Amino acid sequence: MNRTSPAKGARSPHEAVAAALRERIDSGELPPEARIPTQKDLAEEFGVNRAAVRQAVQDLKRQGLLTDPGRGAPPTVARPGPSQEEPKPAGTELAERLYEAFRAEHVTIDTYSLTTETLNNALARPHRSIVDGTIFPRSIKVRAIVPSPQADLALPRLVDDPDDRRPLDRLHEIQRTWATALRNTFGTFRGRYEVPEVSCEIRTVAATPLHKIYILNGTEALMGYYTVVRDRVPYRDEELEIFDVLGLESPLFRFSAGPDGHDKQDDAFLAHSQAWFDSLWENLSTPQMPD
C-alpha cells in the first residue's frame, strides 16, 4: 500500500519522493547510516517509476543527505559532519535557508532585527516557488521583532550629534516601509495563492539590536552581528554623516538541530535562542501598528 502519493499536488514524482525521504531523515525515522529502501520498494510504495526514484536519490546525494556504499547496495543516510563552508552574507544565506524552510508543510519564522529588509528580500525565491506551485506549505506563521519608534536607540546616530533624532526618524521610515511590504507579501500568500493559514505579526521592543537572528521551523537558527560603520546617507534633501550598521552584507552563522547539526552545541544554541526570543515576545514586545 502506498504511504505517499506524489501524483497529488503540484510536485513532480521525483520531488515528492525526495521530500518524503528528506522528511524521514529529518525526523530520525531514517537515522544516520541507515539504508533506505530499494528502488523497487520505493517505486511500489510511492506509485512511481524507477526513473523518478533514481532522480530523487540523486537529488538527496547532491544535498549531502545520502551516501552511496557501492556494489548495488541501497544508499545510506549520511552521518552529519562539520560544515566546510564559510559563513555567507545575510542576504544570500537567509534566501537559501528560507527556500528549504518553505518546503515544510508548516512554516514558522521568528526574527529579531533592526528592520525586516533582509527578510523581505530573502522571500523572493520561496515566493516564486509558491506562485509556480513547486512548494505548497499549509501554514505560515511569522513573528518579527524590531526596535520601538519611541526608544532612544544607540544606533543609528549622527557622528557629531548623538542627540539629533533625524537618523532615528529615517530608520523608522525604513522600518515602516519594509513592515508594510512584509505584511503585503504574506497577505498575498493567503489571498491570491490560497495558503490555508497565514499570520504575520510584527512587534517592537525598546532596545537596540546589535545582532540579528532568524529561527526557522524551530529547527535551525541563523545569527549575525551588526558591524558599526561610518556612512553618509540621504535624508529629506540632506546628507547625514551617521554611525550605521551593515545588514545585508553581515555574515550569518547557522546552527541546526536537525540531522545536519554539528553537535550538542547546535541543539543548545537553538533551544536557548528560541527561549530568548519567546521571552522577548511574551514579556517585552508590543504590537507595531500598521500605517
CSV table of C-alpha atoms in Angstrom, one decimal:
chain,number,residue,atom,x,y,z
A,1,MET,CA,0.0,0.0,0.0
A,2,ASN,CA,1.3,3.4,-0.9
A,3,ARG,CA,2.2,5.6,2.1
A,4,THR,CA,2.5,8.7,-0.1
A,5,SER,CA,1.0,9.7,-3.5
A,6,PRO,CA,3.3,12.1,-5.2
A,7,ALA,CA,0.9,12.4,-8.1
A,8,LYS,CA,-1.2,14.6,-5.9
A,9,GLY,CA,-0.4,18.3,-5.8
A,10,ALA,CA,2.0,20.3,-7.9
A,11,ARG,CA,5.2,18.4,-7.1
A,12,SER,CA,6.7,16.2,-9.7
A,13,PRO,CA,7.0,12.5,-8.8
A,14,HIS,CA,10.8,12.7,-8.0
A,15,GLU,CA,10.3,15.9,-6.0
A,16,ALA,CA,7.6,14.2,-3.9
A,17,VAL,CA,9.7,11.1,-3.3
A,18,ALA,CA,12.7,13.2,-2.3
A,19,ALA,CA,10.6,15.3,0.0
A,20,ALA,CA,9.2,12.2,1.7
A,21,LEU,CA,12.6,10.7,2.2
A,22,ARG,CA,14.0,14.0,3.4
A,23,GLU,CA,11.2,14.2,6.0
A,24,ARG,CA,12.0,10.7,7.3
A,25,ILE,CA,15.7,11.7,7.6
A,26,ASP,CA,14.9,14.9,9.3
A,27,SER,CA,12.5,13.2,11.8
A,28,GLY,CA,15.0,10.5,12.6
A,29,GLU,CA,12.8,7.7,11.1
A,30,LEU,CA,15.8,7.1,8.9
A,31,PRO,CA,18.8,7.7,11.2
A,32,PRO,CA,22.4,8.2,10.1
A,33,GLU,CA,24.0,5.1,8.3
A,34,ALA,CA,20.5,3.5,7.9
A,35,ARG,CA,19.9,2.0,4.4
A,36,ILE,CA,17.0,3.5,2.5
A,37,PRO,CA,14.6,1.0,0.8
A,38,THR,CA,15.5,-0.4,-2.6
A,39,GLN,CA,14.5,1.4,-5.8
A,40,LYS,CA,11.9,-1.4,-6.4
A,41,ASP,CA,10.4,-0.9,-2.9
A,42,LEU,CA,10.3,2.8,-3.2
A,43,ALA,CA,8.7,2.7,-6.7
A,44,GLU,CA,6.0,0.4,-5.4
A,45,GLU,CA,5.4,2.4,-2.2
A,46,PHE,CA,5.1,5.8,-4.0
A,47,GLY,CA,3.4,4.5,-7.2
A,48,VAL,CA,6.1,5.9,-9.5
A,49,ASN,CA,8.6,4.5,-11.9
A,50,ARG,CA,12.2,3.8,-11.0
A,51,ALA,CA,13.5,6.7,-13.0
A,52,ALA,CA,11.7,9.1,-10.6
A,53,VAL,CA,13.2,7.2,-7.6
A,54,ARG,CA,16.7,7.4,-9.1
A,55,GLN,CA,16.4,11.1,-9.7
A,56,ALA,CA,15.1,11.6,-6.1
A,57,VAL,CA,18.0,9.7,-4.7
A,58,GLN,CA,20.5,11.7,-6.8
A,59,ASP,CA,19.0,14.9,-5.5
A,60,LEU,CA,19.5,13.8,-1.9
A,61,LYS,CA,23.0,12.7,-2.7
A,62,ARG,CA,23.8,16.1,-4.1
A,63,GLN,CA,22.4,17.7,-0.9
A,64,GLY,CA,24.7,15.5,1.2
A,65,LEU,CA,21.9,13.6,2.8
A,66,LEU,CA,22.7,10.2,1.3
A,67,THR,CA,25.9,8.4,0.6
A,68,ASP,CA,26.5,5.6,-1.9
A,69,PRO,CA,28.1,2.4,-0.5
A,70,GLY,CA,28.6,1.0,-4.0
A,71,ARG,CA,28.2,-2.6,-5.3
A,72,GLY,CA,24.5,-2.1,-6.0
A,73,ALA,CA,23.5,-1.7,-2.3
A,74,PRO,CA,20.9,0.9,-1.5
A,75,PRO,CA,22.3,4.3,-0.4
A,76,THR,CA,22.6,5.1,3.3
A,77,VAL,CA,21.8,8.2,5.3
A,78,ALA,CA,24.9,10.4,5.6
A,79,ARG,CA,26.3,11.0,9.0
A,80,PRO,CA,26.4,14.7,9.8
A,81,GLY,CA,29.8,16.2,9.7
A,82,PRO,CA,31.2,19.7,10.4
A,83,SER,CA,30.4,22.2,7.7
A,84,GLN,CA,33.3,23.1,5.4
A,85,GLU,CA,31.6,26.2,4.1
A,86,GLU,CA,32.5,29.8,5.1
A,87,PRO,CA,29.6,31.8,6.5
A,88,LYS,CA,27.7,33.6,3.8
A,89,PRO,CA,26.3,37.2,3.7
A,90,ALA,CA,22.9,37.5,5.3
A,91,GLY,CA,21.1,38.2,2.0
A,92,THR,CA,22.5,35.0,0.5
A,93,GLU,CA,22.3,32.6,3.4
A,94,LEU,CA,18.8,33.6,4.5
A,95,ALA,CA,17.5,33.3,1.0
A,96,GLU,CA,18.9,29.7,0.7
A,97,ARG,CA,17.7,28.6,4.1
A,98,LEU,CA,14.2,30.1,3.7
A,99,TYR,CA,13.7,28.2,0.5
A,100,GLU,CA,14.4,25.0,2.3
A,101,ALA,CA,12.2,26.0,5.2
A,102,PHE,CA,9.3,26.7,2.9
A,103,ARG,CA,9.4,23.1,1.7
A,104,ALA,CA,7.9,22.1,5.1
A,105,GLU,CA,4.1,21.7,5.5
A,106,HIS,CA,4.1,24.1,8.4
A,107,VAL,CA,6.5,27.1,8.2
A,108,THR,CA,7.5,29.2,11.2
A,109,ILE,CA,9.8,32.2,11.1
A,110,ASP,CA,10.9,34.1,14.3
A,111,THR,CA,13.1,37.1,13.7
A,112,TYR,CA,14.8,39.9,15.6
A,113,SER,CA,16.5,42.6,13.6
A,114,LEU,CA,16.8,46.3,13.0
A,115,THR,CA,14.4,46.2,10.1
A,116,THR,CA,12.7,43.4,8.1
A,117,GLU,CA,14.5,44.4,4.9
A,118,THR,CA,16.7,41.3,4.7
A,119,LEU,CA,13.8,39.0,5.3
A,120,ASN,CA,11.7,40.7,2.6
A,121,ASN,CA,14.5,40.3,0.0
A,122,ALA,CA,15.1,36.7,1.0
A,123,LEU,CA,11.4,35.8,0.4
A,124,ALA,CA,11.8,36.2,-3.4
A,125,ARG,CA,12.7,32.6,-4.1
A,126,PRO,CA,10.1,30.9,-1.9
A,127,HIS,CA,7.5,33.4,-3.1
A,128,ARG,CA,8.2,32.5,-6.7
A,129,SER,CA,8.1,28.8,-5.9
A,130,ILE,CA,4.7,29.2,-4.3
A,131,VAL,CA,3.5,31.1,-7.4
A,132,ASP,CA,4.8,28.3,-9.6
A,133,GLY,CA,3.2,25.6,-7.4
A,134,THR,CA,6.5,23.8,-6.8
A,135,ILE,CA,6.2,24.2,-3.0
A,136,PHE,CA,2.9,24.5,-1.2
A,137,PRO,CA,3.0,25.0,2.6
A,138,ARG,CA,-0.2,24.5,4.5
A,139,SER,CA,0.5,27.2,7.1
A,140,ILE,CA,3.0,30.1,7.6
A,141,LYS,CA,3.5,31.9,10.9
A,142,VAL,CA,5.8,34.9,11.1
A,143,ARG,CA,6.8,36.7,14.3
A,144,ALA,CA,9.1,39.7,13.8
A,145,ILE,CA,10.6,42.0,16.4
A,146,VAL,CA,12.1,45.4,15.6
A,147,PRO,CA,13.1,48.4,17.7
A,148,SER,CA,10.4,50.6,19.1
A,149,PRO,CA,9.9,54.1,17.4
A,150,GLN,CA,9.8,55.7,20.8
A,151,ALA,CA,13.0,54.2,22.0
A,152,ASP,CA,16.2,56.2,22.3
A,153,LEU,CA,18.4,53.8,20.3
A,154,ALA,CA,22.2,53.8,20.3
A,155,LEU,CA,22.2,53.3,16.5
A,156,PRO,CA,21.9,54.8,14.0
A,157,ARG,CA,23.1,58.3,15.2
A,158,LEU,CA,24.8,61.4,13.8
A,159,VAL,CA,28.6,61.3,14.1
A,160,ASP,CA,28.8,64.7,15.6
A,161,ASP,CA,25.5,65.0,17.5
A,162,PRO,CA,24.1,61.8,19.1
A,163,ASP,CA,21.0,63.6,20.4
A,164,ASP,CA,19.8,64.5,16.9
A,165,ARG,CA,16.7,62.4,16.1
A,166,ARG,CA,16.9,62.5,12.3
A,167,PRO,CA,18.8,59.2,11.9
A,168,LEU,CA,16.2,57.5,14.1
A,169,ASP,CA,13.3,59.1,12.2
A,170,ARG,CA,14.9,57.9,8.9
A,171,LEU,CA,15.3,54.4,10.4
A,172,HIS,CA,11.6,54.3,11.4
A,173,GLU,CA,10.5,55.3,8.0
A,174,ILE,CA,12.6,52.4,6.6
A,175,GLN,CA,11.0,50.1,9.2
A,176,ARG,CA,7.5,51.0,8.2
A,177,THR,CA,8.2,50.6,4.5
A,178,TRP,CA,9.6,47.1,4.9
A,179,ALA,CA,7.0,46.1,7.5
A,180,THR,CA,4.2,47.1,5.1
A,181,ALA,CA,5.9,45.1,2.3
A,182,LEU,CA,6.2,42.1,4.6
A,183,ARG,CA,2.5,42.1,5.5
A,184,ASN,CA,1.5,42.5,1.9
A,185,THR,CA,3.7,39.6,0.8
A,186,PHE,CA,2.1,37.2,3.3
A,187,GLY,CA,-1.3,38.6,2.7
A,188,THR,CA,-0.8,37.6,-1.0
A,189,PHE,CA,0.2,34.1,0.0
A,190,ARG,CA,-3.2,33.8,1.8
A,191,GLY,CA,-5.4,35.7,-0.6
A,192,ARG,CA,-4.1,35.1,-4.1
A,193,TYR,CA,-2.2,31.8,-3.7
A,194,GLU,CA,-4.5,30.2,-1.2
A,195,VAL,CA,-2.1,29.1,1.5
A,196,PRO,CA,-4.7,28.0,4.1
A,197,GLU,CA,-3.3,29.5,7.2
A,198,VAL,CA,-1.0,32.6,7.2
A,199,SER,CA,-0.2,35.0,10.0
A,200,CYS,CA,2.4,37.8,10.1
A,201,GLU,CA,2.7,39.7,13.3
A,202,ILE,CA,5.3,42.5,13.9
A,203,ARG,CA,6.1,43.7,17.4
A,204,THR,CA,8.6,46.2,18.8
A,205,VAL,CA,10.9,46.4,21.8
A,206,ALA,CA,12.7,49.4,23.3
A,207,ALA,CA,16.2,48.0,22.6
A,208,THR,CA,18.9,48.5,20.1
A,209,PRO,CA,19.6,45.2,18.2
A,210,LEU,CA,23.4,44.6,17.9
A,211,HIS,CA,22.8,41.3,16.2
A,212,LYS,CA,20.1,39.7,14.0
A,213,ILE,CA,18.6,36.3,14.4
A,214,TYR,CA,16.3,34.1,12.3
A,215,ILE,CA,14.8,30.9,13.8
A,216,LEU,CA,13.2,28.7,11.0
A,217,ASN,CA,10.7,26.0,11.7
A,218,GLY,CA,12.1,25.6,15.2
A,219,THR,CA,15.0,23.5,13.8
A,220,GLU,CA,17.7,26.0,12.8
A,221,ALA,CA,18.9,29.4,13.8
A,222,LEU,CA,20.8,31.9,11.7
A,223,MET,CA,22.6,34.6,13.7
A,224,GLY,CA,24.8,37.5,12.6
A,225,TYR,CA,26.4,40.6,14.2
A,226,TYR,CA,25.7,44.1,13.1
A,227,THR,CA,29.0,45.8,12.4
A,228,VAL,CA,29.1,49.5,13.1
A,229,VAL,CA,30.2,51.6,10.2
A,230,ARG,CA,30.6,55.3,9.5
A,231,ASP,CA,28.5,56.3,6.5
A,232,ARG,CA,26.8,59.2,4.6
A,233,VAL,CA,23.1,58.7,3.8
A,234,PRO,CA,20.5,60.9,2.1
A,235,TYR,CA,17.5,62.0,4.2
A,236,ARG,CA,14.9,64.6,3.1
A,237,ASP,CA,17.2,66.6,0.7
A,238,GLU,CA,20.1,66.4,3.2
A,239,GLU,CA,23.1,64.2,3.6
A,240,LEU,CA,23.7,62.9,7.1
A,241,GLU,CA,27.0,61.5,8.3
A,242,ILE,CA,26.0,58.7,10.7
A,243,PHE,CA,27.1,55.7,12.6
A,244,ASP,CA,25.1,52.9,11.0
A,245,VAL,CA,25.2,49.1,10.7
A,246,LEU,CA,25.8,46.6,8.0
A,247,GLY,CA,22.8,44.3,7.5
A,248,LEU,CA,22.6,42.5,4.1
A,249,GLU,CA,26.3,42.2,4.0
A,250,SER,CA,26.9,40.8,7.5
A,251,PRO,CA,27.6,37.1,7.6
A,252,LEU,CA,25.1,34.7,9.2
A,253,PHE,CA,26.2,31.7,11.2
A,254,ARG,CA,24.0,28.7,11.0
A,255,PHE,CA,23.1,26.4,13.9
A,256,SER,CA,20.9,23.3,13.2
A,257,ALA,CA,19.1,20.8,15.5
A,258,GLY,CA,18.4,18.5,12.5
A,259,PRO,CA,20.5,15.7,11.2
A,260,ASP,CA,23.0,18.1,9.7
A,261,GLY,CA,23.6,19.8,13.0
A,262,HIS,CA,27.2,19.8,14.2
A,263,ASP,CA,26.9,18.6,17.7
A,264,LYS,CA,25.1,19.2,21.0
A,265,GLN,CA,26.2,22.8,20.9
A,266,ASP,CA,23.9,23.4,17.9
A,267,ASP,CA,21.0,21.9,19.8
A,268,ALA,CA,21.7,24.0,22.9
A,269,PHE,CA,22.1,27.2,20.9
A,270,LEU,CA,18.9,26.7,19.1
A,271,ALA,CA,16.9,25.8,22.3
A,272,HIS,CA,18.3,28.9,24.1
A,273,SER,CA,17.7,31.2,21.1
A,274,GLN,CA,14.1,30.1,20.9
A,275,ALA,CA,13.6,30.6,24.6
A,276,TRP,CA,15.3,34.0,24.4
A,277,PHE,CA,13.1,35.1,21.5
A,278,ASP,CA,9.9,33.8,23.2
A,279,SER,CA,10.8,35.8,26.4
A,280,LEU,CA,11.1,39.0,24.4
A,281,TRP,CA,7.9,38.3,22.5
A,282,GLU,CA,5.8,37.4,25.6
A,283,ASN,CA,7.2,39.8,28.2
A,284,LEU,CA,8.6,43.0,26.5
A,285,SER,CA,7.2,43.4,23.0
A,286,THR,CA,4.2,45.5,21.9
A,287,PRO,CA,2.3,45.3,18.6
A,288,GLN,CA,3.6,47.5,15.8
A,289,MET,CA,0.6,49.4,14.5
A,290,PRO,CA,0.3,49.3,10.7
A,291,ASP,CA,0.3,52.7,8.9
